[in-house]
XYZ file of C-alpha atoms in Angstrom:
685
model
C 55.476 26.567 -2.684
C 52.852 24.509 -0.985
C 54.423 21.465 0.971
C 53.529 17.865 1.108
C 51.232 18.631 4.726
C 49.399 21.062 2.702
C 48.916 19.644 -0.215
C 47.921 16.257 1.839
C 45.116 18.710 3.569
C 43.616 20.410 0.569
C 43.199 16.887 -1.172
C 41.584 15.698 1.877
C 39.158 19.105 1.929
C 38.485 18.512 -1.660
C 37.758 15.117 -1.429
C 35.617 15.214 1.303
C 33.949 18.453 -0.940
C 33.528 15.871 -3.100
C 31.819 13.109 -1.249
C 29.417 15.307 0.317
C 28.127 17.078 -3.353
C 28.311 13.078 -4.520
C 25.759 12.188 -1.517
C 23.704 15.288 -2.089
C 23.183 14.559 -5.557
C 22.957 10.609 -5.242
C 20.103 11.895 -2.517
C 18.268 14.657 -4.752
C 17.811 11.863 -6.657
C 16.420 9.593 -3.907
C 14.029 12.483 -2.760
C 12.797 13.432 -6.445
C 11.790 9.433 -6.679
C 10.077 9.707 -3.145
C 7.789 13.221 -3.559
C 7.054 12.139 -7.210
C 5.475 8.747 -5.946
C 3.933 10.005 -2.764
C 2.482 12.958 -4.683
C 0.902 10.953 -7.387
C 0.373 8.081 -5.202
C 1.326 5.737 -7.465
C 4.268 4.413 -8.518
C 7.650 2.465 -7.868
C 9.878 4.533 -5.478
C 12.014 1.477 -3.859
C 14.358 0.930 -6.742
C 15.444 4.282 -7.679
C 16.094 4.501 -3.933
C 18.747 1.737 -3.855
C 20.153 2.266 -7.566
C 20.662 6.118 -7.260
C 24.576 5.279 -6.433
C 25.250 4.158 -9.552
C 23.229 5.868 -11.989
C 24.859 8.590 -10.422
C 27.988 7.031 -11.364
C 27.217 5.776 -14.708
C 25.324 9.219 -15.904
C 28.162 11.579 -14.830
C 31.352 9.768 -15.244
C 31.002 7.129 -18.426
C 27.654 7.815 -19.950
C 27.963 9.859 -23.275
C 24.870 11.811 -24.361
C 24.289 15.525 -25.430
C 20.826 16.935 -23.732
C 20.013 19.649 -26.201
C 20.031 16.534 -28.903
C 18.674 13.225 -27.166
C 19.243 11.302 -30.666
C 22.693 12.553 -31.437
C 23.510 9.544 -33.489
C 26.950 8.162 -31.948
C 25.453 9.367 -28.035
C 25.905 5.817 -25.286
C 22.146 3.728 -25.532
C 20.574 3.832 -22.153
C 17.881 1.022 -20.979
C 16.458 0.721 -18.203
C 15.251 -2.074 -18.656
C 14.121 -2.058 -15.297
C 11.122 0.435 -16.391
C 9.062 0.270 -13.565
C 12.157 2.741 -11.630
C 10.897 5.514 -14.291
C 11.406 7.776 -11.649
C 14.859 6.968 -11.770
C 15.530 7.609 -15.058
C 13.087 11.084 -15.178
C 14.978 12.349 -12.363
C 18.625 12.114 -13.913
C 16.973 13.700 -17.440
C 15.974 16.258 -15.177
C 19.495 16.696 -13.524
C 21.116 16.799 -16.205
C 19.303 19.240 -18.514
C 16.887 17.164 -20.809
C 13.914 19.168 -21.641
C 12.240 18.015 -18.735
C 11.729 20.545 -15.895
C 10.651 19.922 -12.287
C 6.885 20.664 -12.984
C 6.980 17.629 -15.284
C 8.057 15.604 -12.529
C 5.356 17.091 -10.045
C 3.207 15.657 -12.682
C 4.190 11.648 -12.251
C 1.893 9.214 -14.203
C -0.396 12.179 -15.053
C -2.896 12.812 -17.679
C -0.810 13.690 -20.656
C 2.000 13.708 -18.253
C 6.021 13.625 -19.640
C 6.667 11.518 -17.246
C 4.249 8.659 -17.535
C 4.249 5.768 -15.230
C 6.846 3.655 -17.481
C 9.583 5.347 -19.857
C 7.872 5.725 -23.468
C 9.841 6.399 -26.345
C 9.293 9.895 -27.778
C 6.919 10.961 -24.856
C 10.126 12.130 -23.210
C 13.290 13.220 -24.468
C 15.915 10.782 -23.619
C 14.341 7.925 -23.308
C 15.575 5.325 -25.646
C 12.936 2.319 -25.806
C 9.850 2.023 -23.792
C 10.144 -0.387 -20.866
C 7.700 -1.675 -17.828
C 7.214 -5.417 -19.097
C 10.177 -7.042 -17.875
C 13.206 -8.374 -19.963
C 11.634 -5.698 -23.126
C 14.666 -3.804 -22.156
C 16.912 -6.700 -22.242
C 16.484 -7.391 -25.895
C 16.036 -4.232 -27.339
C 19.612 -3.469 -25.964
C 20.752 -6.401 -27.148
C 19.562 -5.335 -30.667
C 20.991 -2.157 -30.459
C 24.239 -3.572 -29.437
C 24.079 -5.775 -32.237
C 23.241 -3.164 -34.359
C 26.357 -0.738 -33.108
C 28.452 -3.577 -34.274
C 26.893 -4.006 -37.223
C 26.938 -0.847 -38.523
C 30.955 0.028 -36.799
C 31.547 -3.212 -39.292
C 30.141 -1.515 -42.305
C 30.626 2.413 -41.821
C 34.301 2.033 -39.516
C 37.613 2.813 -41.158
C 40.764 3.245 -39.908
C 41.171 6.334 -38.104
C 37.583 7.047 -38.752
C 35.431 5.350 -35.800
C 32.300 7.178 -36.820
C 30.447 4.378 -35.053
C 31.712 3.866 -32.025
C 29.516 4.123 -28.445
C 28.048 1.817 -25.910
C 24.822 0.304 -24.865
C 24.255 0.377 -21.260
C 21.440 -1.226 -19.778
C 19.803 -1.485 -15.728
C 17.859 -4.574 -15.039
C 16.087 -6.355 -12.758
C 15.266 -9.747 -10.519
C 12.407 -9.530 -12.719
C 14.127 -9.245 -15.562
C 16.007 -11.789 -15.393
C 13.300 -14.494 -14.333
C 11.513 -13.809 -17.459
C 12.936 -15.689 -20.388
C 12.911 -13.446 -22.861
C 15.941 -12.318 -21.031
C 17.951 -15.826 -21.103
C 16.888 -15.754 -24.362
C 18.545 -12.542 -25.141
C 21.606 -13.229 -22.862
C 22.418 -16.126 -24.748
C 22.478 -14.191 -28.049
C 24.629 -11.783 -27.348
C 27.026 -13.964 -25.178
C 27.295 -16.187 -28.383
C 28.072 -12.706 -30.683
C 30.620 -11.357 -28.161
C 28.956 -8.122 -27.656
C 31.516 -6.717 -25.624
C 30.205 -3.394 -26.090
C 26.741 -3.539 -23.557
C 27.032 -3.514 -19.649
C 24.145 -4.593 -17.470
C 23.670 -3.215 -14.595
C 21.801 -5.872 -12.503
C 19.598 -4.392 -9.253
C 20.056 -7.862 -7.399
C 17.664 -6.041 -4.410
C 16.393 -9.407 -3.221
C 12.298 -8.125 -3.305
C 9.590 -8.434 -5.912
C 5.985 -8.062 -5.552
C 5.025 -10.537 -3.388
C 8.157 -10.654 -0.901
C 11.871 -12.190 -1.248
C 12.547 -13.509 -4.535
C 13.913 -16.538 -2.556
C 10.267 -17.524 -2.692
C 10.810 -18.026 -6.606
C 13.864 -17.133 -7.562
C 17.126 -18.674 -6.280
C 19.533 -18.567 -9.774
C 23.217 -18.704 -9.284
C 22.951 -15.342 -11.656
C 26.842 -15.044 -11.843
C 27.278 -18.364 -12.829
C 24.460 -18.507 -14.865
C 26.251 -15.548 -17.420
C 29.220 -16.898 -17.242
C 27.700 -19.647 -18.564
C 26.762 -17.531 -21.467
C 30.134 -16.358 -21.752
C 28.955 -12.991 -19.945
C 31.865 -11.335 -18.237
C 30.329 -10.859 -14.352
C 31.678 -8.827 -11.844
C 29.807 -9.324 -8.628
C 30.124 -6.221 -6.350
C 28.252 -7.161 -3.467
C 26.990 -5.339 -0.757
C 28.787 -2.014 -2.426
C 25.843 -0.621 -3.863
C 26.903 2.754 -2.177
C 30.701 2.627 -2.686
C 31.004 4.873 -6.061
C 34.678 3.699 -6.190
C 33.577 0.143 -6.706
C 31.342 1.083 -9.284
C 33.484 3.202 -11.174
C 35.899 0.453 -11.100
C 32.925 -2.142 -12.069
C 32.257 -0.258 -15.187
C 35.788 0.381 -16.059
C 37.126 -2.999 -16.321
C 33.424 -3.605 -18.151
C 34.645 -1.132 -20.854
C 37.928 -2.859 -21.166
C 36.483 -6.233 -21.988
C 36.668 -6.428 -25.791
C 34.873 -9.863 -26.714
C 32.182 -10.794 -23.768
C 28.935 -8.296 -22.634
C 29.310 -7.657 -19.354
C 27.472 -7.819 -15.889
C 27.576 -5.880 -13.089
C 25.686 -7.331 -9.879
C 24.957 -4.893 -6.806
C 23.585 -6.110 -3.966
C 21.167 -3.287 -3.197
C 18.262 -2.520 -0.408
C 14.950 -1.498 -1.897
C 13.809 1.651 0.174
C 17.392 2.886 1.043
C 17.308 4.707 4.057
C 13.403 4.289 4.964
C 13.476 3.371 8.388
C 10.219 0.966 8.203
C 10.184 0.062 4.809
C 13.877 -0.679 3.518
C 14.214 -4.402 2.130
C 10.729 -4.619 2.443
C 7.400 -5.411 -0.782
C 5.222 -2.596 -0.161
C 8.632 -0.057 -1.050
C 8.756 -1.747 -3.830
C 5.464 -1.040 -5.648
C 3.629 1.865 -3.938
C 4.180 4.936 -2.200
C 5.976 5.636 1.062
C 2.899 7.227 3.247
C 3.990 10.775 4.039
C 5.047 10.261 7.827
C 7.491 7.439 5.977
C 8.721 9.980 3.261
C 9.626 12.066 6.262
C 11.722 10.243 8.576
C 13.464 8.797 4.939
C 14.681 12.215 4.914
C 15.784 13.029 7.721
C 18.100 9.956 7.675
C 20.195 11.690 4.583
C 20.023 14.997 6.606
C 17.352 16.522 4.192
C 14.803 19.293 4.546
C 12.044 16.849 5.756
C 8.813 19.660 4.637
C 10.504 20.394 1.523
C 8.979 18.695 -1.470
C 10.988 17.778 -4.660
C 13.988 20.107 -3.147
C 16.597 20.678 -5.652
C 19.839 22.447 -3.770
C 21.373 24.563 -6.765
C 24.772 22.889 -5.552
C 23.311 19.811 -7.445
C 22.018 21.248 -10.548
C 25.677 23.561 -10.885
C 27.375 20.050 -10.717
C 25.219 17.861 -12.344
C 23.969 20.107 -15.560
C 27.932 20.068 -16.535
C 26.302 17.421 -18.585
C 25.117 19.847 -20.724
C 28.688 21.190 -21.904
C 30.252 18.004 -21.825
C 27.960 16.806 -24.046
C 28.197 19.994 -26.173
C 31.378 19.015 -26.995
C 31.171 15.134 -27.163
C 28.996 15.832 -30.324
C 30.627 18.709 -31.832
C 34.287 16.166 -31.931
C 32.216 13.300 -33.006
C 31.088 15.998 -36.018
C 34.052 16.878 -37.008
C 35.559 13.127 -36.934
C 32.467 12.855 -39.154
C 33.374 15.773 -41.794
C 36.829 14.631 -41.794
C 35.031 10.995 -42.467
C 33.241 12.385 -45.305
C 36.046 13.918 -46.750
C 37.976 10.806 -47.018
C 35.261 8.594 -48.086
C 32.665 10.644 -49.440
C 30.352 7.563 -50.979
C 30.262 5.867 -47.720
C 29.322 8.873 -45.810
C 26.071 9.047 -48.162
C 25.211 5.834 -47.995
C 25.475 6.412 -43.977
C 23.582 9.207 -43.916
C 20.729 7.684 -45.779
C 20.661 4.787 -43.151
C 20.274 6.815 -40.579
C 17.321 8.997 -41.875
C 15.738 5.679 -43.441
C 15.403 6.954 -46.741
C 14.849 4.484 -49.878
C 16.958 5.251 -52.352
C 15.011 6.252 -55.866
C 15.484 3.002 -57.293
C 14.835 0.470 -54.691
C 12.254 -0.975 -56.136
C 13.845 -1.574 -59.769
C 14.677 -5.234 -59.132
C 11.243 -6.506 -58.124
C 10.362 -8.976 -60.506
C 6.975 -9.149 -62.363
C 5.589 -12.155 -62.228
C 3.134 -14.160 -65.050
C 1.012 -16.800 -64.774
C 3.048 -19.458 -66.193
C 5.508 -19.386 -63.244
C 2.543 -20.558 -60.757
C 1.273 -21.988 -59.135
C 3.881 -20.334 -56.479
C 3.690 -20.053 -52.750
C 4.057 -16.797 -51.363
C 6.973 -17.418 -49.342
C 8.695 -18.212 -52.215
C 7.388 -14.720 -53.969
C 8.548 -13.102 -51.294
C 11.800 -14.529 -51.157
C 12.421 -13.260 -54.479
C 11.211 -9.577 -53.756
C 12.853 -9.503 -50.585
C 16.766 -10.759 -52.325
C 15.677 -7.382 -55.234
C 15.374 -4.835 -52.452
C 18.119 -6.050 -50.177
C 20.211 -5.437 -53.448
C 19.620 -1.693 -53.826
C 18.716 -0.752 -49.706
C 22.301 -2.320 -48.151
C 20.718 -1.502 -44.313
C 17.809 -3.924 -44.806
C 18.773 -6.853 -42.518
C 17.016 -9.228 -40.337
C 17.104 -13.287 -39.653
C 14.704 -16.041 -38.325
C 13.780 -18.027 -35.672
C 15.425 -20.827 -36.681
C 13.916 -21.070 -39.942
C 14.948 -19.864 -43.340
C 15.078 -22.623 -45.152
C 11.315 -22.581 -44.705
C 10.669 -18.635 -44.272
C 12.931 -18.400 -47.401
C 13.773 -14.637 -45.838
C 17.852 -15.509 -46.250
C 19.768 -12.602 -47.941
C 21.717 -14.701 -50.302
C 24.683 -12.454 -50.982
C 25.639 -11.765 -47.457
C 26.400 -14.765 -44.783
C 25.621 -14.656 -41.218
C 26.227 -12.199 -39.043
C 28.651 -13.648 -36.550
C 31.042 -12.227 -33.867
C 34.208 -11.367 -35.937
C 31.772 -10.962 -39.058
C 29.592 -8.821 -38.081
C 29.371 -6.584 -41.628
C 26.693 -9.530 -42.733
C 23.330 -8.887 -42.957
C 21.453 -12.358 -42.095
C 21.144 -12.735 -38.703
C 20.638 -16.463 -37.098
C 18.327 -16.323 -34.229
C 18.129 -19.974 -33.572
C 15.306 -21.264 -31.401
C 14.235 -17.953 -29.838
C 10.903 -16.233 -30.989
C 10.684 -13.542 -28.358
C 14.074 -12.819 -28.184
C 14.262 -12.208 -31.745
C 11.856 -9.415 -31.828
C 12.626 -7.645 -28.702
C 16.260 -7.873 -30.583
C 14.711 -6.674 -33.494
C 13.191 -4.033 -31.914
C 16.543 -2.929 -30.583
C 17.275 -2.792 -34.111
C 14.972 -0.458 -35.559
C 15.382 1.825 -32.061
C 18.764 1.770 -32.836
C 18.533 3.593 -36.143
C 20.661 3.344 -39.528
C 19.207 -0.077 -40.214
C 15.617 -1.012 -41.168
C 14.667 -4.703 -40.119
C 12.801 -8.261 -40.561
C 12.263 -10.678 -38.852
C 11.163 -14.298 -40.040
C 9.130 -16.924 -38.434
C 5.762 -19.038 -38.797
C 2.555 -17.615 -38.252
C 1.873 -19.746 -35.173
C 5.002 -19.094 -33.159
C 3.850 -15.130 -32.591
C 2.479 -16.461 -29.448
C 5.746 -16.643 -28.282
C 6.672 -13.041 -29.515
C 3.556 -11.227 -29.196
C 5.038 -8.810 -26.395
C 7.778 -7.156 -28.351
C 5.838 -7.452 -31.556
C 2.424 -5.614 -29.395
C 5.473 -2.260 -27.868
C 7.099 -2.126 -31.582
C 3.491 -1.138 -32.611
C 3.672 1.265 -29.215
C 6.600 2.442 -30.402
C 5.827 3.050 -34.309
C 9.303 0.992 -34.785
C 9.283 0.096 -38.986
C 9.679 -3.407 -37.923
C 8.393 -5.632 -41.198
C 7.359 -9.312 -40.180
C 7.717 -11.858 -42.447
C 5.600 -14.136 -41.048
C 4.982 -17.938 -42.865
C 3.026 -21.295 -42.828
C 0.128 -18.555 -42.537
C -3.353 -21.228 -42.228
C -4.297 -24.598 -42.316
C -2.798 -24.890 -45.869
C 0.506 -26.218 -44.150
C -1.244 -28.982 -43.774
C 0.562 -32.260 -42.500
C 2.053 -30.258 -39.255
C -1.290 -30.437 -37.675
C -2.945 -28.148 -35.421
C -0.027 -27.327 -33.315
C 1.134 -25.552 -36.190
C -2.024 -24.042 -37.860
C -2.358 -20.519 -36.917
C -6.316 -19.528 -36.554
C -7.260 -17.012 -34.476
C -3.882 -15.012 -34.921
C -5.105 -13.057 -38.069
C -8.109 -11.864 -35.607
C -5.942 -10.922 -32.814
C -3.216 -9.127 -34.685
C -5.411 -6.741 -37.170
C -6.738 -5.946 -33.165
C -3.462 -4.529 -32.607
C -2.956 -0.918 -32.906
C -0.163 0.245 -35.167
C 0.426 -3.100 -36.662
C -0.797 -3.168 -40.491
C -1.303 -6.748 -41.655
C -0.983 -8.007 -44.678
C -1.748 -11.221 -46.548
C -1.387 -11.286 -50.564
C -3.507 -13.765 -52.345
C -0.724 -14.237 -54.895
C 3.031 -13.339 -56.229
C 1.731 -10.007 -57.978
C 0.306 -8.866 -54.735
C 3.401 -10.231 -52.492
C 5.731 -7.573 -54.652
C 2.538 -5.070 -53.553
C 3.011 -6.278 -49.982
C 6.719 -5.477 -49.716
C 6.710 -2.240 -51.834
C 3.741 -1.237 -49.240
C 6.252 -2.356 -46.244
C 9.096 -0.882 -47.155
C 7.048 2.483 -47.700
C 5.517 2.258 -44.034
C 7.978 3.916 -41.482
C 4.704 4.818 -38.396
C 4.934 1.656 -37.585
C 5.165 -2.140 -38.132
C 3.988 -4.140 -40.906
C 3.193 -7.895 -40.951
C 3.301 -9.756 -44.467
C 1.651 -13.467 -43.820
C 3.116 -15.622 -46.482
C 1.600 -18.838 -47.887
C 3.760 -22.129 -47.508
C 1.459 -23.802 -50.034
C 1.603 -23.047 -53.913
C -1.424 -20.595 -55.337
C -1.920 -19.449 -59.114
C -0.292 -16.304 -60.151
C -3.290 -14.602 -61.528
C -2.785 -14.052 -64.785
C -3.749 -10.361 -64.382
C -5.286 -9.666 -68.577
C -8.497 -9.034 -67.467
C -7.792 -8.779 -63.564
C -7.955 -5.507 -61.246
C -4.097 -4.382 -60.980
C -2.042 -5.948 -57.799
C -1.004 -2.421 -57.244
C -4.429 -2.350 -55.337
C -2.848 -4.002 -52.746
C -2.001 0.259 -51.510
C -5.426 0.362 -50.963
C -5.793 -2.539 -48.608
C -8.588 -4.050 -50.613
C -9.792 -3.709 -54.504
C -12.141 -5.132 -57.343
C -9.943 -7.946 -58.495
C -12.773 -9.151 -60.748
C -16.161 -6.872 -61.658
C -19.532 -8.669 -61.770
C -21.315 -8.875 -65.681
C -23.808 -6.651 -64.507
C -24.309 -2.878 -63.840
C -24.506 -4.113 -60.266
C -23.887 -7.343 -58.213
C -25.862 -9.281 -56.945
C -23.538 -10.748 -54.324
C -19.695 -9.377 -53.516
C -17.124 -11.772 -52.080
C -14.605 -11.146 -50.155
C -11.430 -12.803 -49.373
C -7.595 -12.419 -48.215
C -4.551 -14.720 -48.965
C -4.824 -18.467 -50.464
C -8.676 -18.367 -50.340
C -8.763 -15.479 -53.198
C -7.993 -18.049 -55.824
C -11.753 -19.751 -54.353
C -13.798 -16.918 -54.900
C -12.813 -15.898 -57.786
C -13.416 -19.591 -59.142
C -16.676 -19.247 -57.625
C -17.842 -16.125 -60.079
C -18.199 -18.361 -63.030
C -19.767 -20.621 -61.184
C -22.316 -18.298 -60.074
C -22.385 -16.409 -63.339
C -23.967 -19.893 -64.903
C -26.724 -20.143 -62.257
C -27.842 -16.107 -63.142
C -25.754 -14.639 -60.160
C -23.684 -11.966 -61.105
C -20.154 -12.180 -58.153
C -17.947 -9.081 -57.300
C -14.466 -10.573 -56.285
C -13.010 -8.406 -54.234
C -9.546 -9.394 -53.247
C -8.834 -7.683 -49.186
C -5.545 -8.240 -48.045
C -4.728 -5.427 -45.458
C -8.214 -3.982 -43.602
C -5.513 -1.494 -41.856
C -5.195 0.226 -45.307
C -8.265 -0.034 -46.701
C -9.673 1.729 -43.479
C -7.492 4.102 -44.108
C -8.896 5.039 -47.245
C -11.690 7.764 -48.099
C -15.041 6.758 -47.877
C -15.777 7.051 -51.191
C -13.523 4.649 -52.059
C -14.492 2.027 -49.783
C -18.350 2.422 -51.052
C -17.027 2.124 -54.425
C -15.303 -1.278 -53.422
C -18.225 -2.035 -51.326
C -21.782 -0.737 -52.526
C -23.314 0.447 -48.919
C -26.297 -0.879 -51.672
C -25.279 -4.588 -51.398
C -25.541 -6.072 -48.273
C -25.550 -9.901 -49.652
C -21.617 -9.863 -49.074
C -19.306 -13.165 -48.141
C -15.742 -13.364 -46.729
C -13.978 -16.354 -47.219
C -11.035 -16.457 -44.974
C -8.734 -19.401 -43.228
C -8.825 -17.940 -39.676
C -10.927 -16.729 -37.013
C -14.503 -14.511 -38.030
C -14.068 -12.377 -35.725
C -13.735 -8.460 -37.385
C -15.805 -9.867 -40.437
C -18.868 -8.117 -39.711
C -17.650 -4.547 -40.262
C -16.977 -5.464 -43.805
C -19.844 -8.007 -44.510
C -22.490 -6.408 -42.551
C -25.521 -7.746 -40.421
C -26.854 -9.055 -44.073
C -23.729 -10.819 -44.959
C -21.712 -13.900 -44.045
C -18.486 -15.881 -43.632
C -16.660 -18.896 -44.584
C -13.798 -19.258 -41.169
C -12.817 -21.278 -39.410
C -13.758 -22.424 -35.180
C -11.805 -25.320 -34.395
C -8.306 -25.558 -34.647
C -7.442 -27.660 -37.603
C -5.624 -31.047 -38.506
C -3.076 -32.424 -39.377
C -3.702 -34.085 -43.060
C -2.626 -32.959 -46.339
C -3.631 -29.160 -47.218
C -5.951 -29.721 -49.823
C -8.435 -32.741 -47.506
C -8.266 -29.821 -44.763
C -9.088 -27.116 -46.671
C -12.261 -28.765 -48.165
C -12.986 -30.662 -44.792
C -13.500 -26.973 -43.274
C -15.641 -26.128 -46.077
C -13.155 -23.699 -48.076
C -14.123 -25.575 -51.353
C -15.537 -23.543 -54.510
C -19.019 -25.165 -53.759
C -19.037 -24.407 -50.508
C -18.523 -20.679 -51.197
C -21.408 -20.533 -54.082
C -23.631 -22.448 -51.928
C -23.179 -19.686 -49.577
C -23.158 -17.303 -52.153
C -26.975 -18.449 -53.267
C -28.277 -18.502 -50.190
C -26.994 -15.198 -49.691
C -28.374 -13.536 -52.895
C -31.617 -16.093 -51.888
C -32.520 -14.566 -48.692
């Protein structure tokens, strides 16, 4: 029988052994980051060196994940909003047993590498979102927490919590300087998202030097003002027990998001570079790396050295993860046995499969219902789809009465009302789009976001990253042109169409009437490899009588012949999108009276048209017909590829004006008469 003294000695030995192992693991993370950045001669070593203790505690004691199945649904989400510290995440992924090798770490920042300069969604197993532009990961994390709260409210039942996980994130000084984080933090506090926990790396250093040069906010008080639960650990970045206690307290906080402030020292342990701007964004240098390893008690000449006891310890995550997922699968099996219909709905939402009858309620519009703004038609279609696709949800930037994007049979998602499908984002366009990406990344939700087209200027970075990640977000952008009228040039988009058409993987669709709007929604819902942007009018436009016109289903091909020429071959091809299609359609009979046979082509989506076979594109735009005129209330940039050097455009080269829509259109030449004159000139060349 052991005495109390011997038990105490044994406890001390065990604690000492554990302390040694913890330190060994932490220094392995640090040195892997140092070595990878040094080998690449590019990167950010200082933050991984500083944050290694906090990240180690999080990944070994709190974060629930399965390295063998990185997409296991009920895992905790981890977002490195400070994406420049990517080697911190890569080291953790490798050490805990994800499908990442030591060679992958050695290939950091190289061509074709699975360890790019900043974490990239789908490229590296275990990376839940693409980060790098500061503030983006912060917004994504809030969106993921909203998704968790919503799905838990919809699907959980007493004794069956099948949706039950946390969202953890690491953010930096730079994240908190960016206005994007303010927007997301505000909405997170308002919604009382208690299952989101941020670790704030307060290292006082940015690229230009000490943060006191520009950033003297009282971060704790600011976040308390956002209704967050805030803990400030001060100078305890290496105190594993203090970090553990803080994370436990954060988990116990149910009605407020949590921020844990940790005063770290960038480049920790580097004799000459700790707490310097140089440690932030450049390799330490071979000599400084050696000196730092010496300070850690590390083999100075070893590169990418990983002690076996570190791997043995940290790869216990594989067994732990397998057990966690197996337990959840058992829980879901019990849930399915008692709630079969809900379980089927849950599985369908996760897979993103559209129900067989998802489009069954989409209305068939009639010409005598017009004129009708495409935003109004879009509202009818949105609600028709929402009735049959219960995981379609979203909201607007305080503009739903104008964008017409409210789901009519649901209330607003609020604290305690997380089951609702309308999200009131407030005047936070950037936060809205960044969080909406988080909804899509989380899974189980098909999200949309709405605002005036002009206000995409406030959200472009989030839209760009959604396109980069291939997220199936639907953007509903109304007030799409000078046609919004009296609000004037500050609200009238001009260059926006051209700029978003230039964005890879984004599909832009600008429907001409209610019929095309219905098919635009169909295209958006069917598209799951990248975001889709629908551009809708504020002003009323005719609903075309399709009796003698091309079917609006042609929208799925991006462009189609709306009205054929009255001859074997067209003399001129008139092309337009959106509200300007009515002009070219009205110009056709006027040209016919003058003996000019015009073909009318509606081109709502360049991206969809460019995906078609060359034979189809040549059928719509015969190469031998070079007299072509494009009409669009936007910049001319890009139209040359369709009208060729022999064609012309009626487009915008100014910012618009404040006046009734008809007056503005007429002033800038968007009239039937001007279309006819331009077409005649082209034919007579």
